[in-house]
Amino acid sequence: LHVERLYRQNSLLVHLRETPLLADLPAEQLAIVADATLLESHGAFDWNDSFATAVKRRPGDAIVDEPLIAEEGTPADGLLLIRSGFARLSHRYGSGHRTAAYLGRGQAFGLAEAVETAGSGVQSNWRDSLRALGYVDVLRIPQRVLEESVFPFVLPEALAEAIKRQATYAVRESEAPESLHLENSGVDQS
């Protein structure tokens, strides 16, 4: 908790300001966002051992050992920003999951769902699942804060561009670390 306090004091506002969606927010609004942001850690520091074991398992089984951050089909509760590490974005496919993308530092998850909830007044569900690959730190901005302190201050064109960017900026498999490539991950690609 001491580390969280230091991060909040020294780095959180910088990280939020570097997020394209939040880059042009007035300082007062960004401070509100920072105060409400939840810092979460998922996974384990010693993930290399469990990952090495997981890749030897039957294809498709490795994903069940990855810590779940957000589950497809459950209520979306805001916007998730990857602070450090990597996360797997996947969706249900048959009786398992198919990897759609890898997200890394500075990337976001759940913006389309947050905008949909704000526009309709009805809580949306996550369209995909997000899982920690090894160890990942996440910043969770609650839906209420997005609706009150972010969306009213972002131009509709900028919001549409941020949603488009989120849909297309995931780390391509060729750009991911070697250990994360699908052929090394134990994930069924069929």
PDB file of C-alpha atoms in Angstrom:
ATOM      1  CA  LEU A   1       0.000   0.000   0.000  1.00  0.00           C
ATOM      2  CA  HIS A   2       3.006   2.233   0.494  1.00  0.00           C
ATOM      3  CA  VAL A   3       3.923   1.581  -3.142  1.00  0.00           C
ATOM      4  CA  GLU A   4       0.390   2.507  -4.236  1.00  0.00           C
ATOM      5  CA  ARG A   5       0.572   5.783  -2.301  1.00  0.00           C
ATOM      6  CA  LEU A   6       3.916   6.635  -3.918  1.00  0.00           C
ATOM      7  CA  TYR A   7       2.543   5.762  -7.374  1.00  0.00           C
ATOM      8  CA  ARG A   8      -0.483   7.985  -6.789  1.00  0.00           C
ATOM      9  CA  GLN A   9       1.743  10.854  -5.637  1.00  0.00           C
ATOM     10  CA  ASN A  10       4.415  10.581  -8.299  1.00  0.00           C
ATOM     11  CA  SER A  11       3.168   8.838 -11.440  1.00  0.00           C
ATOM     12  CA  LEU A  12      -0.598   8.375 -11.725  1.00  0.00           C
ATOM     13  CA  LEU A  13      -1.404  11.810 -13.162  1.00  0.00           C
ATOM     14  CA  VAL A  14       1.407  11.450 -15.711  1.00  0.00           C
ATOM     15  CA  HIS A  15       0.170   8.003 -16.768  1.00  0.00           C
ATOM     16  CA  LEU A  16      -3.412   9.241 -17.107  1.00  0.00           C
ATOM     17  CA  ARG A  17      -2.313  12.329 -19.061  1.00  0.00           C
ATOM     18  CA  GLU A  18      -0.383  10.047 -21.467  1.00  0.00           C
ATOM     19  CA  THR A  19      -3.606   8.155 -22.230  1.00  0.00           C
ATOM     20  CA  PRO A  20      -4.963   9.653 -25.491  1.00  0.00           C
ATOM     21  CA  LEU A  21      -8.579   9.721 -24.280  1.00  0.00           C
ATOM     22  CA  LEU A  22      -7.581  11.721 -21.182  1.00  0.00           C
ATOM     23  CA  ALA A  23      -4.784  13.833 -22.669  1.00  0.00           C
ATOM     24  CA  ASP A  24      -6.861  17.000 -23.121  1.00  0.00           C
ATOM     25  CA  LEU A  25      -9.003  16.827 -19.985  1.00  0.00           C
ATOM     26  CA  PRO A  26      -8.989  19.965 -17.833  1.00  0.00           C
ATOM     27  CA  ALA A  27      -6.678  19.556 -14.820  1.00  0.00           C
ATOM     28  CA  GLU A  28      -9.607  19.554 -12.372  1.00  0.00           C
ATOM     29  CA  GLN A  29     -11.299  16.701 -14.201  1.00  0.00           C
ATOM     30  CA  LEU A  30      -8.081  14.706 -14.456  1.00  0.00           C
ATOM     31  CA  ALA A  31      -7.602  15.095 -10.695  1.00  0.00           C
ATOM     32  CA  ILE A  32     -11.105  13.670 -10.126  1.00  0.00           C
ATOM     33  CA  VAL A  33     -10.282  10.742 -12.410  1.00  0.00           C
ATOM     34  CA  ALA A  34      -6.995  10.123 -10.568  1.00  0.00           C
ATOM     35  CA  ASP A  35      -8.697  10.172  -7.149  1.00  0.00           C
ATOM     36  CA  ALA A  36     -11.280   7.593  -8.265  1.00  0.00           C
ATOM     37  CA  THR A  37      -8.912   5.319 -10.202  1.00  0.00           C
ATOM     38  CA  LEU A  38      -8.385   1.886  -8.684  1.00  0.00           C
ATOM     39  CA  LEU A  39      -4.953   0.269  -8.910  1.00  0.00           C
ATOM     40  CA  GLU A  40      -5.094  -3.505  -9.362  1.00  0.00           C
ATOM     41  CA  SER A  41      -2.462  -6.195  -9.724  1.00  0.00           C
ATOM     42  CA  HIS A  42      -3.216  -9.547 -11.326  1.00  0.00           C
ATOM     43  CA  GLY A  43      -1.036 -12.625 -11.620  1.00  0.00           C
ATOM     44  CA  ALA A  44       2.187 -13.522  -9.879  1.00  0.00           C
ATOM     45  CA  PHE A  45       5.769 -12.269 -10.124  1.00  0.00           C
ATOM     46  CA  ASP A  46       7.044 -15.847 -10.493  1.00  0.00           C
ATOM     47  CA  TRP A  47       4.865 -16.449 -13.548  1.00  0.00           C
ATOM     48  CA  ASN A  48       7.739 -17.791 -15.684  1.00  0.00           C
ATOM     49  CA  ASP A  49       7.596 -21.171 -13.901  1.00  0.00           C
ATOM     50  CA  SER A  50       3.842 -21.598 -14.316  1.00  0.00           C
ATOM     51  CA  PHE A  51       3.969 -20.329 -17.914  1.00  0.00           C
ATOM     52  CA  ALA A  52       6.651 -22.868 -18.838  1.00  0.00           C
ATOM     53  CA  THR A  53       4.447 -25.639 -17.440  1.00  0.00           C
ATOM     54  CA  ALA A  54       1.303 -24.263 -19.113  1.00  0.00           C
ATOM     55  CA  VAL A  55       2.762 -24.269 -22.632  1.00  0.00           C
ATOM     56  CA  LYS A  56       3.431 -28.011 -22.318  1.00  0.00           C
ATOM     57  CA  ARG A  57      -0.253 -28.710 -21.689  1.00  0.00           C
ATOM     58  CA  ARG A  58      -2.890 -29.590 -24.258  1.00  0.00           C
ATOM     59  CA  PRO A  59      -3.665 -26.650 -26.601  1.00  0.00           C
ATOM     60  CA  GLY A  60      -6.425 -24.512 -25.150  1.00  0.00           C
ATOM     61  CA  ASP A  61      -5.841 -25.538 -21.524  1.00  0.00           C
ATOM     62  CA  ALA A  62      -3.228 -22.901 -20.654  1.00  0.00           C
ATOM     63  CA  ILE A  63      -5.706 -20.029 -20.748  1.00  0.00           C
ATOM     64  CA  VAL A  64      -7.695 -21.377 -17.786  1.00  0.00           C
ATOM     65  CA  ASP A  65      -4.689 -20.791 -15.513  1.00  0.00           C
ATOM     66  CA  GLU A  66      -4.403 -17.122 -16.447  1.00  0.00           C
ATOM     67  CA  PRO A  67      -5.899 -14.758 -13.842  1.00  0.00           C
ATOM     68  CA  LEU A  68      -9.170 -13.289 -15.099  1.00  0.00           C
ATOM     69  CA  ILE A  69      -9.369  -9.492 -14.976  1.00  0.00           C
ATOM     70  CA  ALA A  70     -12.682  -9.045 -16.843  1.00  0.00           C
ATOM     71  CA  GLU A  71     -14.980 -11.813 -18.071  1.00  0.00           C
ATOM     72  CA  GLU A  72     -16.924 -11.693 -21.314  1.00  0.00           C
ATOM     73  CA  GLY A  73     -20.678 -11.462 -20.693  1.00  0.00           C
ATOM     74  CA  THR A  74     -20.420 -10.001 -17.175  1.00  0.00           C
ATOM     75  CA  PRO A  75     -21.288  -6.373 -16.332  1.00  0.00           C
ATOM     76  CA  ALA A  76     -18.700  -3.853 -17.487  1.00  0.00           C
ATOM     77  CA  ASP A  77     -17.819  -1.429 -14.729  1.00  0.00           C
ATOM     78  CA  GLY A  78     -15.590   1.158 -16.377  1.00  0.00           C
ATOM     79  CA  LEU A  79     -12.383   1.488 -18.363  1.00  0.00           C
ATOM     80  CA  LEU A  80      -9.265  -0.604 -17.764  1.00  0.00           C
ATOM     81  CA  LEU A  81      -5.826   0.780 -18.616  1.00  0.00           C
ATOM     82  CA  ILE A  82      -2.802  -1.504 -18.718  1.00  0.00           C
ATOM     83  CA  ARG A  83      -0.140   0.103 -16.516  1.00  0.00           C
ATOM     84  CA  SER A  84       2.497  -2.602 -16.904  1.00  0.00           C
ATOM     85  CA  GLY A  85       2.777  -6.151 -18.175  1.00  0.00           C
ATOM     86  CA  PHE A  86       0.709  -7.918 -20.794  1.00  0.00           C
ATOM     87  CA  ALA A  87      -2.897  -9.084 -20.894  1.00  0.00           C
ATOM     88  CA  ARG A  88      -4.676 -11.443 -23.260  1.00  0.00           C
ATOM     89  CA  LEU A  89      -7.897 -10.197 -24.877  1.00  0.00           C
ATOM     90  CA  SER A  90      -9.993 -13.212 -25.860  1.00  0.00           C
ATOM     91  CA  HIS A  91     -13.547 -14.143 -26.709  1.00  0.00           C
ATOM     92  CA  ARG A  92     -15.533 -17.327 -26.372  1.00  0.00           C
ATOM     93  CA  TYR A  93     -15.120 -19.681 -29.271  1.00  0.00           C
ATOM     94  CA  GLY A  94     -16.808 -23.061 -29.168  1.00  0.00           C
ATOM     95  CA  SER A  95     -16.077 -24.602 -25.792  1.00  0.00           C
ATOM     96  CA  GLY A  96     -12.974 -22.462 -25.224  1.00  0.00           C
ATOM     97  CA  HIS A  97     -11.536 -19.037 -25.913  1.00  0.00           C
ATOM     98  CA  ARG A  98      -9.766 -17.565 -28.912  1.00  0.00           C
ATOM     99  CA  THR A  99      -7.082 -14.947 -28.445  1.00  0.00           C
ATOM    100  CA  ALA A 100      -7.962 -11.769 -30.305  1.00  0.00           C
ATOM    101  CA  ALA A 101      -5.095  -9.537 -29.135  1.00  0.00           C
ATOM    102  CA  TYR A 102      -2.433  -8.842 -26.567  1.00  0.00           C
ATOM    103  CA  LEU A 103      -2.601  -5.556 -24.688  1.00  0.00           C
ATOM    104  CA  GLY A 104       0.427  -3.853 -23.172  1.00  0.00           C
ATOM    105  CA  ARG A 105       1.340  -0.681 -21.301  1.00  0.00           C
ATOM    106  CA  GLY A 106      -0.789   2.311 -22.191  1.00  0.00           C
ATOM    107  CA  GLN A 107      -3.529   0.347 -23.918  1.00  0.00           C
ATOM    108  CA  ALA A 108      -7.167   0.290 -22.841  1.00  0.00           C
ATOM    109  CA  PHE A 109      -9.934  -2.269 -22.510  1.00  0.00           C
ATOM    110  CA  GLY A 110     -13.675  -1.607 -22.325  1.00  0.00           C
ATOM    111  CA  LEU A 111     -14.088   1.833 -23.857  1.00  0.00           C
ATOM    112  CA  ALA A 112     -16.833   0.797 -26.292  1.00  0.00           C
ATOM    113  CA  GLU A 113     -18.797  -0.783 -23.432  1.00  0.00           C
ATOM    114  CA  ALA A 114     -18.360   2.338 -21.266  1.00  0.00           C
ATOM    115  CA  VAL A 115     -19.581   4.629 -24.057  1.00  0.00           C
ATOM    116  CA  GLU A 116     -22.524   2.316 -24.771  1.00  0.00           C
ATOM    117  CA  THR A 117     -23.507   2.324 -21.083  1.00  0.00           C
ATOM    118  CA  ALA A 118     -23.241   6.108 -20.900  1.00  0.00           C
ATOM    119  CA  GLY A 119     -25.348   6.560 -24.028  1.00  0.00           C
ATOM    120  CA  SER A 120     -28.099   4.103 -23.173  1.00  0.00           C
ATOM    121  CA  GLY A 121     -28.218   4.344 -19.394  1.00  0.00           C
ATOM    122  CA  VAL A 122     -28.245   0.524 -19.297  1.00  0.00           C
ATOM    123  CA  GLN A 123     -25.156  -1.268 -18.055  1.00  0.00           C
ATOM    124  CA  SER A 124     -23.344  -3.099 -20.843  1.00  0.00           C
ATOM    125  CA  ASN A 125     -21.508  -6.378 -20.508  1.00  0.00           C
ATOM    126  CA  TRP A 126     -17.867  -6.974 -21.400  1.00  0.00           C
ATOM    127  CA  ARG A 127     -17.687  -8.076 -25.052  1.00  0.00           C
ATOM    128  CA  ASP A 128     -14.395  -9.889 -24.486  1.00  0.00           C
ATOM    129  CA  SER A 129     -12.407 -11.354 -21.625  1.00  0.00           C
ATOM    130  CA  LEU A 130      -9.145  -9.930 -20.335  1.00  0.00           C
ATOM    131  CA  ARG A 131      -6.579 -12.165 -18.617  1.00  0.00           C
ATOM    132  CA  ALA A 132      -3.211 -11.479 -17.049  1.00  0.00           C
ATOM    133  CA  LEU A 133      -0.240 -12.997 -18.844  1.00  0.00           C
ATOM    134  CA  GLY A 134       2.191 -13.430 -16.013  1.00  0.00           C
ATOM    135  CA  TYR A 135       1.875 -10.282 -13.951  1.00  0.00           C
ATOM    136  CA  VAL A 136      -0.034  -7.161 -14.973  1.00  0.00           C
ATOM    137  CA  ASP A 137      -0.931  -3.900 -13.257  1.00  0.00           C
ATOM    138  CA  VAL A 138      -4.233  -2.323 -14.268  1.00  0.00           C
ATOM    139  CA  LEU A 139      -5.811   1.076 -13.644  1.00  0.00           C
ATOM    140  CA  ARG A 140      -9.599   0.807 -13.385  1.00  0.00           C
ATOM    141  CA  ILE A 141     -11.560   4.027 -13.977  1.00  0.00           C
ATOM    142  CA  PRO A 142     -15.126   3.558 -12.690  1.00  0.00           C
ATOM    143  CA  GLN A 143     -18.065   4.080 -15.065  1.00  0.00           C
ATOM    144  CA  ARG A 144     -19.555   6.874 -12.953  1.00  0.00           C
ATOM    145  CA  VAL A 145     -16.320   8.870 -13.215  1.00  0.00           C
ATOM    146  CA  LEU A 146     -16.156   8.362 -16.979  1.00  0.00           C
ATOM    147  CA  GLU A 147     -19.722   9.650 -17.342  1.00  0.00           C
ATOM    148  CA  GLU A 148     -19.263  12.652 -15.042  1.00  0.00           C
ATOM    149  CA  SER A 149     -15.652  13.718 -15.554  1.00  0.00           C
ATOM    150  CA  VAL A 150     -14.410  12.345 -18.883  1.00  0.00           C
ATOM    151  CA  PHE A 151     -17.060  11.922 -21.590  1.00  0.00           C
ATOM    152  CA  PRO A 152     -18.573  15.433 -21.211  1.00  0.00           C
ATOM    153  CA  PHE A 153     -15.107  16.919 -21.813  1.00  0.00           C
ATOM    154  CA  VAL A 154     -14.119  14.827 -24.838  1.00  0.00           C
ATOM    155  CA  LEU A 155     -15.235  15.809 -28.323  1.00  0.00           C
ATOM    156  CA  PRO A 156     -17.443  13.151 -29.968  1.00  0.00           C
ATOM    157  CA  GLU A 157     -14.920  12.826 -32.810  1.00  0.00           C
ATOM    158  CA  ALA A 158     -12.095  12.210 -30.336  1.00  0.00           C
ATOM    159  CA  LEU A 159     -14.191   9.637 -28.492  1.00  0.00           C
ATOM    160  CA  ALA A 160     -14.991   7.826 -31.744  1.00  0.00           C
ATOM    161  CA  GLU A 161     -11.290   7.867 -32.663  1.00  0.00           C
ATOM    162  CA  ALA A 162     -10.353   6.442 -29.231  1.00  0.00           C
ATOM    163  CA  ILE A 163     -12.846   3.593 -29.668  1.00  0.00           C
ATOM    164  CA  LYS A 164     -11.472   2.896 -33.157  1.00  0.00           C
ATOM    165  CA  ARG A 165      -7.896   2.966 -31.832  1.00  0.00           C
ATOM    166  CA  GLN A 166      -8.793   0.542 -29.025  1.00  0.00           C
ATOM    167  CA  ALA A 167     -10.283  -1.856 -31.554  1.00  0.00           C
ATOM    168  CA  THR A 168      -7.192  -1.841 -33.763  1.00  0.00           C
ATOM    169  CA  TYR A 169      -4.110  -1.125 -31.660  1.00  0.00           C
ATOM    170  CA  ALA A 170      -3.643  -4.440 -29.912  1.00  0.00           C
ATOM    171  CA  VAL A 171      -0.164  -5.872 -30.069  1.00  0.00           C
ATOM    172  CA  ARG A 172       0.104  -7.975 -33.186  1.00  0.00           C
ATOM    173  CA  GLU A 173       1.407 -11.440 -32.491  1.00  0.00           C
ATOM    174  CA  SER A 174       4.586 -10.634 -34.424  1.00  0.00           C
ATOM    175  CA  GLU A 175       5.208  -7.669 -32.083  1.00  0.00           C
ATOM    176  CA  ALA A 176       4.592  -9.602 -28.856  1.00  0.00           C
ATOM    177  CA  PRO A 177       7.487 -11.082 -26.896  1.00  0.00           C
ATOM    178  CA  GLU A 178       8.544 -14.493 -28.264  1.00  0.00           C
ATOM    179  CA  SER A 179       7.135 -16.287 -25.217  1.00  0.00           C
ATOM    180  CA  LEU A 180       3.649 -14.895 -25.962  1.00  0.00           C
ATOM    181  CA  HIS A 181       3.347 -16.100 -29.556  1.00  0.00           C
ATOM    182  CA  LEU A 182       0.338 -18.335 -30.082  1.00  0.00           C
ATOM    183  CA  GLU A 183       2.404 -21.306 -31.146  1.00  0.00           C
ATOM    184  CA  ASN A 184       4.193 -21.041 -27.765  1.00  0.00           C
ATOM    185  CA  SER A 185       1.106 -20.311 -25.657  1.00  0.00           C
ATOM    186  CA  GLY A 186      -0.765 -23.607 -25.543  1.00  0.00           C
ATOM    187  CA  VAL A 187      -3.860 -21.923 -26.982  1.00  0.00           C
ATOM    188  CA  ASP A 188      -5.959 -23.818 -29.463  1.00  0.00           C
ATOM    189  CA  GLN A 189      -5.820 -21.767 -32.653  1.00  0.00           C
ATOM    190  CA  SER A 190      -8.389 -23.766 -34.619  1.00  0.00           C
TER     191      SER A 190
END
